[in-house]
Tab-separated table of N, CA and C in Angstrom:
chain	number	residue	atom	x	y	z
H	2	UNK	N	0.813	-1.175	0.000
H	2	UNK	CA	0.000	0.000	0.000
H	2	UNK	C	0.868	1.256	0.000
H	3	UNK	N	1.950	1.231	0.808
H	3	UNK	CA	2.837	2.368	0.892
H	3	UNK	C	3.560	2.588	-0.433
H	4	UNK	N	3.910	1.522	-1.147
H	4	UNK	CA	4.595	1.657	-2.425
H	4	UNK	C	3.670	2.262	-3.474
H	5	UNK	N	2.359	1.954	-3.407
H	5	UNK	CA	1.399	2.552	-4.342
H	5	UNK	C	1.276	4.044	-4.093
H	6	UNK	N	1.304	4.486	-2.833
H	6	UNK	CA	1.196	5.911	-2.508
H	6	UNK	C	2.449	6.647	-2.967
H	7	UNK	N	3.617	6.041	-2.790
H	7	UNK	CA	4.849	6.665	-3.256
H	7	UNK	C	4.848	6.805	-4.790
H	8	UNK	N	4.327	5.762	-5.454
H	8	UNK	CA	4.268	5.805	-6.908
H	8	UNK	C	3.316	6.909	-7.369
H	9	UNK	N	2.134	7.027	-6.732
H	9	UNK	CA	1.168	8.074	-7.081
H	9	UNK	C	1.769	9.457	-6.817
H	10	UNK	N	2.438	9.625	-5.709
H	10	UNK	CA	3.073	10.895	-5.356
H	10	UNK	C	4.150	11.250	-6.390
H	11	UNK	N	4.935	10.245	-6.773
H	11	UNK	CA	5.975	10.450	-7.769
H	11	UNK	C	5.365	10.846	-9.115
H	12	UNK	N	4.305	10.155	-9.542
H	12	UNK	CA	3.645	10.452	-10.822
H	12	UNK	C	2.997	11.832	-10.788
H	13	UNK	N	2.364	12.206	-9.705
H	13	UNK	CA	1.733	13.519	-9.576
H	13	UNK	C	2.791	14.616	-9.661
H	14	UNK	N	3.912	14.411	-8.993
H	14	UNK	CA	4.997	15.390	-9.023
H	14	UNK	C	5.569	15.509	-10.435
H	15	UNK	N	5.733	14.385	-11.121
H	15	UNK	CA	6.272	14.380	-12.476
H	15	UNK	C	5.329	15.099	-13.437
H	16	UNK	N	4.039	14.885	-13.293
H	16	UNK	CA	3.056	15.535	-14.170
H	16	UNK	C	3.044	17.043	-13.923
H	17	UNK	N	3.056	17.466	-12.675
H	17	UNK	CA	3.058	18.891	-12.341
H	17	UNK	C	4.335	19.551	-12.866
H	18	UNK	N	5.450	18.894	-12.719
H	18	UNK	CA	6.723	19.450	-13.187
H	18	UNK	C	6.724	19.589	-14.703
H	19	UNK	N	6.233	18.574	-15.414
H	19	UNK	CA	6.233	18.653	-16.878
H	19	UNK	C	5.261	19.723	-17.366
H	20	UNK	N	4.132	19.902	-16.689
H	20	UNK	CA	3.202	20.963	-17.068
H	20	UNK	C	3.811	22.343	-16.819
H	21	UNK	N	4.537	22.482	-15.720
H	21	UNK	CA	5.177	23.762	-15.412
H	21	UNK	C	6.248	24.091	-16.439
H	22	UNK	N	7.068	23.117	-16.805
H	22	UNK	CA	8.102	23.343	-17.807
H	22	UNK	C	7.492	23.622	-19.174
H	23	UNK	N	6.392	22.965	-19.467
H	23	UNK	CA	5.713	23.188	-20.746
H	23	UNK	C	5.166	24.600	-20.847
H	24	UNK	N	4.711	25.150	-19.735
H	24	UNK	CA	4.186	26.513	-19.744
H	24	UNK	C	5.293	27.526	-19.962
H	25	UNK	N	6.521	27.219	-19.516
H	25	UNK	CA	7.632	28.145	-19.674
H	25	UNK	C	8.316	28.004	-21.027
H	26	UNK	N	8.081	26.927	-21.715
H	26	UNK	CA	8.732	26.705	-23.008
H	26	UNK	C	8.176	27.680	-24.041
H	27	UNK	N	9.003	28.116	-25.009
H	27	UNK	CA	8.512	29.040	-26.031
H	27	UNK	C	7.431	28.383	-26.870
H	28	UNK	N	6.429	29.161	-27.216
H	28	UNK	CA	5.315	28.665	-28.000
H	28	UNK	C	5.560	28.983	-29.461
H	29	UNK	N	5.352	28.012	-30.304
H	29	UNK	CA	5.506	28.219	-31.736
H	29	UNK	C	4.153	28.554	-32.321
H	30	UNK	N	4.088	29.672	-33.050
H	30	UNK	CA	2.839	30.086	-33.668
H	30	UNK	C	3.021	30.012	-35.171
H	31	UNK	N	2.095	29.368	-35.821
H	31	UNK	CA	2.134	29.270	-37.276
H	31	UNK	C	1.090	30.218	-37.838
H	32	UNK	N	1.529	31.168	-38.653
H	32	UNK	CA	0.616	32.135	-39.253
H	32	UNK	C	0.605	31.948	-40.756
H	33	UNK	N	-0.533	32.212	-41.341
H	33	UNK	CA	-0.620	32.121	-42.792
H	33	UNK	C	-0.099	33.416	-43.390
H	34	UNK	N	0.551	33.317	-44.506
H	34	UNK	CA	1.107	34.478	-45.188
H	34	UNK	C	-0.024	35.226	-45.883
H	35	UNK	N	-0.036	36.548	-45.733
H	35	UNK	CA	-1.066	37.360	-46.376
H	35	UNK	C	-0.783	37.449	-47.872
H	36	UNK	N	-1.846	37.622	-48.654
H	36	UNK	CA	-1.691	37.722	-50.099
H	36	UNK	C	-0.946	38.984	-50.509
H	37	UNK	N	-1.238	40.118	-49.863
H	37	UNK	CA	-0.595	41.383	-50.214
H	37	UNK	C	0.237	41.849	-49.040
H	38	UNK	N	1.522	41.927	-49.250
H	38	UNK	CA	2.434	42.408	-48.224
H	38	UNK	C	3.108	43.652	-48.759
H	39	UNK	N	2.942	44.780	-48.051
H	39	UNK	CA	3.581	46.010	-48.482
H	39	UNK	C	4.877	46.149	-47.714
H	40	UNK	N	5.963	46.141	-48.442
H	40	UNK	CA	7.272	46.305	-47.839
H	40	UNK	C	7.904	47.551	-48.426
H	41	UNK	N	9.065	47.906	-47.923
H	41	UNK	CA	9.759	49.072	-48.467
H	41	UNK	C	10.160	48.816	-49.919
H	42	UNK	N	10.216	47.547	-50.325
H	42	UNK	CA	10.578	47.223	-51.691
H	42	UNK	C	9.450	47.569	-52.668
H	43	UNK	N	8.182	47.410	-52.278
H	43	UNK	CA	7.069	47.685	-53.179
H	43	UNK	C	6.550	49.100	-53.033
H	44	UNK	N	6.823	49.760	-51.944
H	44	UNK	CA	6.362	51.132	-51.730
H	44	UNK	C	7.210	52.086	-52.575
H	45	UNK	N	6.575	53.072	-53.245
H	45	UNK	CA	7.351	53.988	-54.080
H	45	UNK	C	8.258	54.886	-53.235
H	46	UNK	N	9.389	55.267	-53.814
H	46	UNK	CA	10.351	56.118	-53.115
H	46	UNK	C	10.394	57.490	-53.785
H	47	UNK	N	10.511	58.527	-52.976
H	47	UNK	CA	10.565	59.896	-53.475
H	47	UNK	C	11.666	60.645	-52.751
H	48	UNK	N	12.542	61.273	-53.524
H	48	UNK	CA	13.597	62.099	-52.960
H	48	UNK	C	13.415	63.504	-53.522
H	49	UNK	N	13.311	64.497	-52.636
H	49	UNK	CA	13.092	65.879	-53.047
H	49	UNK	C	14.290	66.700	-52.604
H	50	UNK	N	14.865	67.444	-53.571
H	50	UNK	CA	16.026	68.277	-53.275
H	50	UNK	C	15.722	69.707	-53.736
H	51	UNK	N	15.859	70.675	-52.818
H	51	UNK	CA	15.655	72.084	-53.173
H	51	UNK	C	16.909	72.587	-53.871
H	52	UNK	N	16.752	73.089	-55.101
H	52	UNK	CA	17.884	73.554	-55.887
H	52	UNK	C	18.159	75.042	-55.703
H	53	UNK	N	17.121	75.809	-55.373
H	53	UNK	CA	17.301	77.240	-55.178
H	53	UNK	C	16.121	78.015	-55.730
H	54	UNK	N	16.256	79.338	-55.693
H	54	UNK	CA	15.202	80.218	-56.171
H	54	UNK	C	15.791	81.213	-57.162
H	55	UNK	N	15.027	81.480	-58.206
H	55	UNK	CA	15.407	82.483	-59.188
H	55	UNK	C	14.158	83.269	-59.550
H	56	UNK	N	14.217	84.582	-59.362
H	56	UNK	CA	13.058	85.415	-59.687
H	56	UNK	C	11.857	85.026	-58.838
H	57	UNK	N	10.790	84.662	-59.479
H	57	UNK	CA	9.539	84.331	-58.784
H	57	UNK	C	9.331	82.831	-58.591
H	58	UNK	N	10.361	82.012	-58.820
H	58	UNK	CA	10.180	80.565	-58.777
H	58	UNK	C	11.150	79.865	-57.829
H	59	UNK	N	10.665	78.764	-57.257
H	59	UNK	CA	11.469	77.841	-56.460
H	59	UNK	C	11.716	76.616	-57.336
H	60	UNK	N	12.927	76.093	-57.331
H	60	UNK	CA	13.271	74.931	-58.161
H	60	UNK	C	13.579	73.721	-57.285
H	61	UNK	N	12.974	72.587	-57.660
H	61	UNK	CA	13.162	71.334	-56.932
H	61	UNK	C	13.536	70.232	-57.916
H	62	UNK	N	14.435	69.347	-57.468
H	62	UNK	CA	14.754	68.145	-58.238
H	62	UNK	C	14.080	66.976	-57.538
H	63	UNK	N	13.280	66.226	-58.288
H	63	UNK	CA	12.527	65.097	-57.738
H	63	UNK	C	13.041	63.807	-58.359
H	64	UNK	N	13.414	62.852	-57.530
H	64	UNK	CA	13.834	61.525	-57.985
H	64	UNK	C	12.822	60.516	-57.475
H	65	UNK	N	12.216	59.764	-58.392
H	65	UNK	CA	11.167	58.815	-58.043
H	65	UNK	C	11.560	57.416	-58.464
H	66	UNK	N	11.352	56.453	-57.586
H	66	UNK	CA	11.654	55.045	-57.865
H	66	UNK	C	10.500	54.187	-57.383
H	67	UNK	N	10.232	53.128	-58.146
H	67	UNK	CA	9.241	52.142	-57.729
H	67	UNK	C	9.716	50.761	-58.152
H	68	UNK	N	9.050	49.733	-57.672
H	68	UNK	CA	9.472	48.349	-57.856
H	68	UNK	C	9.380	47.873	-59.309
H	69	UNK	N	8.348	48.310	-60.039
H	69	UNK	CA	8.161	47.841	-61.409
H	69	UNK	C	7.731	49.000	-62.315
H	70	UNK	N	7.328	48.697	-63.536
H	70	UNK	CA	6.929	49.723	-64.508
H	70	UNK	C	5.434	50.036	-64.451
H	71	UNK	N	4.810	49.857	-63.316
H	71	UNK	CA	3.377	50.123	-63.206
H	71	UNK	C	3.112	51.628	-63.183
H	72	UNK	N	1.854	51.992	-63.268
H	72	UNK	CA	1.458	53.404	-63.282
H	72	UNK	C	1.708	54.019	-61.902
H	73	UNK	N	2.306	55.205	-61.910
H	73	UNK	CA	2.505	55.954	-60.672
H	73	UNK	C	2.180	57.413	-60.946
H	74	UNK	N	1.951	58.159	-59.875
H	74	UNK	CA	1.542	59.544	-60.038
H	74	UNK	C	2.270	60.443	-59.051
H	75	UNK	N	2.705	61.580	-59.551
H	75	UNK	CA	3.343	62.607	-58.737
H	75	UNK	C	2.400	63.796	-58.650
H	76	UNK	N	2.230	64.320	-57.431
H	76	UNK	CA	1.390	65.513	-57.225
H	76	UNK	C	2.114	66.462	-56.294
H	77	UNK	N	1.988	67.759	-56.589
H	77	UNK	CA	2.509	68.796	-55.701
H	77	UNK	C	1.334	69.696	-55.341
H	78	UNK	N	1.139	69.888	-54.024
H	78	UNK	CA	0.031	70.728	-53.538
H	78	UNK	C	0.581	71.836	-52.655
H	79	UNK	N	-0.164	72.958	-52.613
H	79	UNK	CA	0.249	74.074	-51.767
H	79	UNK	C	-0.442	74.014	-50.407
H	80	UNK	N	-0.343	75.100	-49.647
H	80	UNK	CA	-0.881	75.176	-48.289
H	80	UNK	C	-2.373	74.866	-48.231
H	81	UNK	N	-3.117	75.390	-49.191
H	81	UNK	CA	-4.579	75.203	-49.206
H	81	UNK	C	-5.005	73.862	-49.793
H	82	UNK	N	-4.060	73.068	-50.264
H	82	UNK	CA	-4.384	71.778	-50.871
H	82	UNK	C	-4.634	71.869	-52.363
H	83	UNK	N	-4.398	73.041	-52.952
H	83	UNK	CA	-4.561	73.197	-54.401
H	83	UNK	C	-3.410	72.513	-55.124
H	84	UNK	N	-3.758	71.796	-56.182
H	84	UNK	CA	-2.747	71.072	-56.944
H	84	UNK	C	-1.978	72.032	-57.850
H	85	UNK	N	-0.651	72.076	-57.663
H	85	UNK	CA	0.208	72.944	-58.459
H	85	UNK	C	0.823	72.206	-59.640
H	86	UNK	N	1.010	70.886	-59.494
H	86	UNK	CA	1.667	70.091	-60.525
H	86	UNK	C	1.216	68.646	-60.383
H	87	UNK	N	1.048	67.977	-61.517
H	87	UNK	CA	0.673	66.568	-61.510
H	87	UNK	C	1.225	65.910	-62.770
H	88	UNK	N	1.730	64.684	-62.612
H	88	UNK	CA	2.246	63.940	-63.757
H	88	UNK	C	2.144	62.445	-63.475
H	89	UNK	N	1.811	61.667	-64.510
H	89	UNK	CA	1.762	60.209	-64.414
H	89	UNK	C	3.025	59.621	-65.017
H	90	UNK	N	3.495	58.508	-64.431
H	90	UNK	CA	4.708	57.830	-64.897
H	90	UNK	C	4.420	56.351	-65.100
H	91	UNK	N	5.149	55.734	-66.024
H	91	UNK	CA	5.048	54.303	-66.264
H	91	UNK	C	6.446	53.688	-66.315
H	92	UNK	N	7.365	54.215	-65.502
H	92	UNK	CA	8.751	53.754	-65.456
H	92	UNK	C	9.147	53.419	-64.024
H	93	UNK	N	10.182	52.582	-63.916
H	93	UNK	CA	10.706	52.242	-62.586
H	93	UNK	C	11.297	53.453	-61.894
H	94	UNK	N	12.026	54.291	-62.638
H	94	UNK	CA	12.633	55.465	-62.030
H	94	UNK	C	12.545	56.654	-62.975
H	95	UNK	N	12.370	57.816	-62.391
H	95	UNK	CA	12.273	59.058	-63.151
H	95	UNK	C	12.863	60.187	-62.323
H	96	UNK	N	13.377	61.190	-63.018
H	96	UNK	CA	13.890	62.384	-62.361
H	96	UNK	C	13.300	63.590	-63.078
H	97	UNK	N	12.817	64.548	-62.291
H	97	UNK	CA	12.223	65.755	-62.842
H	97	UNK	C	12.741	66.965	-62.083
H	98	UNK	N	12.908	68.077	-62.811
H	98	UNK	CA	13.159	69.361	-62.185
H	98	UNK	C	11.895	70.181	-62.395
H	99	UNK	N	11.299	70.609	-61.302
H	99	UNK	CA	10.061	71.382	-61.401
H	99	UNK	C	10.265	72.753	-60.775
H	100	UNK	N	9.520	73.720	-61.302
H	100	UNK	CA	9.557	75.051	-60.724
H	100	UNK	C	8.168	75.365	-60.184
H	101	UNK	N	8.163	75.969	-59.024
H	101	UNK	CA	6.924	76.301	-58.332
H	101	UNK	C	6.961	77.791	-58.021
H	102	UNK	N	5.870	78.466	-58.284
H	102	UNK	CA	5.794	79.897	-58.011
H	102	UNK	C	5.885	80.155	-56.508
H	103	UNK	N	6.637	81.194	-56.133
H	103	UNK	CA	6.777	81.567	-54.718
H	103	UNK	C	5.486	82.156	-54.154
H	104	UNK	N	4.639	82.635	-55.029
H	104	UNK	CA	3.439	83.363	-54.635
H	104	UNK	C	2.512	82.520	-53.754
H	105	UNK	N	2.213	83.033	-52.578
H	105	UNK	CA	1.266	82.409	-51.640
H	105	UNK	C	1.600	80.964	-51.286
H	106	UNK	N	2.864	80.635	-51.154
H	106	UNK	CA	3.255	79.278	-50.781
H	106	UNK	C	3.918	79.313	-49.408
H	107	UNK	N	3.262	78.715	-48.421
H	107	UNK	CA	3.834	78.576	-47.084
H	107	UNK	C	4.291	77.140	-46.836
H	108	UNK	N	3.622	76.206	-47.525
H	108	UNK	CA	3.918	74.784	-47.347
H	108	UNK	C	3.723	74.091	-48.694
H	109	UNK	N	4.613	73.160	-49.008
H	109	UNK	CA	4.486	72.352	-50.217
H	109	UNK	C	4.449	70.882	-49.828
H	110	UNK	N	3.513	70.147	-50.424
H	110	UNK	CA	3.402	68.712	-50.164
H	110	UNK	C	3.637	67.969	-51.476
H	111	UNK	N	4.660	67.114	-51.483
H	111	UNK	CA	4.993	66.287	-52.641
H	111	UNK	C	4.488	64.883	-52.342
H	112	UNK	N	3.652	64.335	-53.231
H	112	UNK	CA	3.091	63.000	-53.044
H	112	UNK	C	3.402	62.154	-54.269
H	113	UNK	N	4.004	60.990	-54.038
H	113	UNK	CA	4.294	60.038	-55.112
H	113	UNK	C	3.594	58.737	-54.749
H	114	UNK	N	2.703	58.262	-55.623
H	114	UNK	CA	1.919	57.078	-55.282
H	114	UNK	C	1.790	56.133	-56.474
H	115	UNK	N	1.567	54.858	-56.120
H	115	UNK	CA	1.219	53.845	-57.116
H	115	UNK	C	0.186	52.942	-56.456
H	116	UNK	N	-0.174	51.857	-57.098
H	116	UNK	CA	-1.204	50.973	-56.557
H	116	UNK	C	-0.797	50.269	-55.276
H	117	UNK	N	0.480	50.312	-54.911
H	117	UNK	CA	0.967	49.576	-53.748
H	117	UNK	C	1.290	50.456	-52.553
H	118	UNK	N	1.226	51.778	-52.725
H	118	UNK	CA	1.526	52.641	-51.596
H	118	UNK	C	1.701	54.085	-52.006
H	119	UNK	N	2.051	54.880	-51.016
H	119	UNK	CA	2.191	56.311	-51.219
H	119	UNK	C	3.312	56.848	-50.340
H	120	UNK	N	4.067	57.809	-50.870
H	120	UNK	CA	5.120	58.468	-50.107
H	120	UNK	C	4.870	59.971	-50.179
H	121	UNK	N	4.912	60.625	-49.001
H	121	UNK	CA	4.687	62.066	-48.936
H	121	UNK	C	5.889	62.751	-48.309
H	122	UNK	N	6.219	63.913	-48.856
H	122	UNK	CA	7.255	64.776	-48.297
H	122	UNK	C	6.636	66.172	-48.214
H	123	UNK	N	6.745	66.793	-47.054
H	123	UNK	CA	6.174	68.119	-46.854
H	123	UNK	C	7.285	69.083	-46.461
H	124	UNK	N	7.247	70.288	-47.068
H	124	UNK	CA	8.258	71.302	-46.814
H	124	UNK	C	7.588	72.615	-46.454
H	125	UNK	N	8.152	73.293	-45.484
H	125	UNK	CA	7.704	74.633	-45.125
H	125	UNK	C	8.568	75.623	-45.898
H	126	UNK	N	7.936	76.637	-46.471
H	126	UNK	CA	8.652	77.618	-47.276
H	126	UNK	C	8.614	78.963	-46.552
H	127	UNK	N	9.786	79.486	-46.229
H	127	UNK	CA	9.910	80.806	-45.625
H	127	UNK	C	10.842	81.629	-46.510
H	128	UNK	N	10.347	82.731	-46.979
H	128	UNK	CA	11.149	83.593	-47.840
H	128	UNK	C	11.674	84.745	-46.993
H	129	UNK	N	12.997	84.870	-46.953
H	129	UNK	CA	13.652	85.916	-46.168
H	129	UNK	C	14.447	86.807	-47.115
H	130	UNK	N	14.398	88.082	-46.861
H	130	UNK	CA	15.157	89.034	-47.666
H	130	UNK	C	16.383	89.455	-46.881
H	131	UNK	N	17.519	89.521	-47.553
H	131	UNK	CA	18.765	89.919	-46.922
H	131	UNK	C	19.240	91.231	-47.517
H	132	UNK	N	19.821	92.013	-46.670
H	132	UNK	CA	20.413	93.258	-47.141
H	132	UNK	C	21.897	93.009	-47.320
H	133	UNK	N	22.418	93.407	-48.449
H	133	UNK	CA	23.842	93.227	-48.727
H	133	UNK	C	24.500	94.603	-48.816
H	134	UNK	N	25.600	94.763	-48.113
H	134	UNK	CA	26.352	96.017	-48.117
H	134	UNK	C	27.734	95.724	-48.682
H	135	UNK	N	28.136	96.543	-49.654
H	135	UNK	CA	29.442	96.349	-50.272
H	135	UNK	C	30.238	97.644	-50.121
H	136	UNK	N	31.457	97.545	-49.651
H	136	UNK	CA	32.325	98.697	-49.481
H	136	UNK	C	33.591	98.440	-50.294
H	137	UNK	N	33.946	99.426	-51.167
H	137	UNK	CA	35.130	99.288	-52.013
H	137	UNK	C	36.044	100.490	-51.791
H	138	UNK	N	37.307	100.254	-51.855
H	138	UNK	CA	38.276	101.350	-51.776
H	138	UNK	C	38.305	102.086	-53.103
H	139	UNK	N	38.432	103.405	-53.040
H	139	UNK	CA	38.481	104.224	-54.250
H	139	UNK	C	39.897	104.741	-54.380
H	140	UNK	N	40.417	104.689	-55.571
H	140	UNK	CA	41.774	105.175	-55.829
H	140	UNK	C	41.792	106.697	-55.735
H	141	UNK	N	42.773	107.287	-54.959
H	141	UNK	CA	42.939	108.738	-54.841
H	141	UNK	C	43.845	109.230	-55.936
H	142	UNK	N	43.557	110.410	-56.441
H	142	UNK	CA	44.404	111.037	-57.448
H	142	UNK	C	45.261	112.112	-56.870
């Protein structure tokens, strides 16, 4: 009788120990792969570089890249959301130099999109005037 109780005690302890260790063991989760995965590889890329200002215009160089030759669209909007420039592309990469009027522009939003995603770049525009003073020596006679 005593040997049966020791055996039951031993088995109960073994079961509790294995359950405790099982709870601490890492759990493996199997997930199904989604049909559409948006990664940085499929999302369009946009690089905007300010080139400078001449007269009444601001000049920007835009470099656009996407994963394939699918349709993509570039849009430039001002502070009020009015579209200043728009162009469609069907190439993996394109580069454009665009000029935007300085008039009434406090903020510019550049948006490059395709069927797989969208990239936005926003710039604040502050126009400052500088005073330049030039002093030259004059030859005495």
